[in-house]
Amino acid sequence: MFMINNKKKIILSLIGMFLFVVMFGTGTYAWFKWRSTAEQNVNVNLTASSTITFIGGTDIVGELEPVLNKENGTLKKIEITSDTPGNRFSLYMKINSLPDELKSSTFLWAIYKGDEYIDGDSFENYNNNDNIVLLNDVQISSESKDEYNIYYWIDGSVVNNNNMMNKTVNLSLYATGSSGIVNEIEE
């Protein structure tokens, strides 16, 4: 009888330890699955009167897994403000590291202004150190804050190459800007 209680305790202890490891591992895995390397917002002054804010920083580093829609992928938010009419900006994504397995028609990105689709593509034809133009010479509103959303995801609605799993991608966002036209007043 003494041995039966010990076996029961050992089995229950092992089950408890197993459940703890699974819960801790799953929570840690989910937290590390995709994250920005910089958790703080990054403000960049494009011109003397325009500011672009990269929510969570400019870097996008992490592992991807297939999802059924872009909303379940990774989202990068950008806010742009200007005090002066006529300021313009361009937004770029630099590919720092893209494993060959992720150069696929199912690894996608899309940029939206609010809910309005602007552009998107796959990473199939891109290489390390390539710069992708997300927005080119766009006028910045001086009356409101412009908000852009960039989504990154592997399309889980189609069959993907198993070698895509556990591959790390490293991307960076950056912007350039120009001041509006200065009106000269003749006297």
Short mmCIF file of N, CA and C in Angstrom, two decimals, residues 3-4 32 38 45 49 57 60 63 66 89 96 100 107 120 144 152 175 183:
data_model
loop_
_atom_site.label_atom_id
_atom_site.label_comp_id
_atom_site.label_asym_id
_atom_site.label_seq_id
_atom_site.Cartn_x
_atom_site.Cartn_y
_atom_site.Cartn_z
N MET A 3 3.77 1.61 -1.36
CA MET A 3 4.33 1.82 -2.69
C MET A 3 3.30 2.42 -3.65
N ILE A 4 2.04 2.04 -3.48
CA ILE A 4 1.00 2.57 -4.35
C ILE A 4 0.84 4.07 -4.13
N PHE A 32 7.44 35.70 -27.30
CA PHE A 32 8.61 35.89 -28.13
C PHE A 32 8.34 35.64 -29.61
N ALA A 38 12.47 47.17 -30.64
CA ALA A 38 12.37 48.38 -29.83
C ALA A 38 10.92 48.53 -29.40
N ASN A 45 11.63 63.54 -37.01
CA ASN A 45 11.24 64.81 -37.61
C ASN A 45 11.61 64.76 -39.08
N SER A 49 8.51 70.93 -39.63
CA SER A 49 7.15 70.97 -39.09
C SER A 49 6.41 69.63 -39.20
N GLY A 57 8.71 51.29 -32.46
CA GLY A 57 10.04 51.32 -33.06
C GLY A 57 10.02 51.06 -34.55
N ILE A 60 11.44 45.42 -37.26
CA ILE A 60 10.50 44.31 -37.24
C ILE A 60 11.34 43.05 -37.32
N GLU A 63 9.96 35.54 -35.78
CA GLU A 63 9.57 34.35 -36.52
C GLU A 63 8.10 34.47 -36.90
N PRO A 66 1.99 30.67 -40.26
CA PRO A 66 0.83 30.94 -41.12
C PRO A 66 -0.41 31.34 -40.32
N PHE A 89 6.18 63.14 -47.77
CA PHE A 89 7.09 62.12 -47.25
C PHE A 89 7.03 60.87 -48.11
N ASN A 96 16.62 43.60 -44.04
CA ASN A 96 17.95 43.36 -43.45
C ASN A 96 18.33 41.89 -43.56
N ASP A 100 15.96 32.40 -47.51
CA ASP A 100 15.45 31.95 -48.80
C ASP A 100 14.08 31.30 -48.67
N PHE A 107 4.33 34.75 -48.27
CA PHE A 107 4.76 35.69 -47.23
C PHE A 107 4.45 37.07 -47.77
N GLY A 120 0.45 46.44 -51.61
CA GLY A 120 0.88 45.21 -50.96
C GLY A 120 1.59 44.33 -51.96
N SER A 144 -5.02 67.05 -39.81
CA SER A 144 -5.29 65.89 -38.98
C SER A 144 -4.07 64.97 -38.98
N TYR A 152 2.08 42.20 -41.88
CA TYR A 152 3.00 41.18 -42.35
C TYR A 152 2.41 39.83 -41.95
N ALA A 175 11.79 56.69 -43.23
CA ALA A 175 11.06 57.67 -44.03
C ALA A 175 11.96 58.83 -44.40
N ASN A 183 5.55 80.06 -50.58
CA ASN A 183 4.97 81.10 -51.42
C ASN A 183 5.65 82.42 -51.11
#
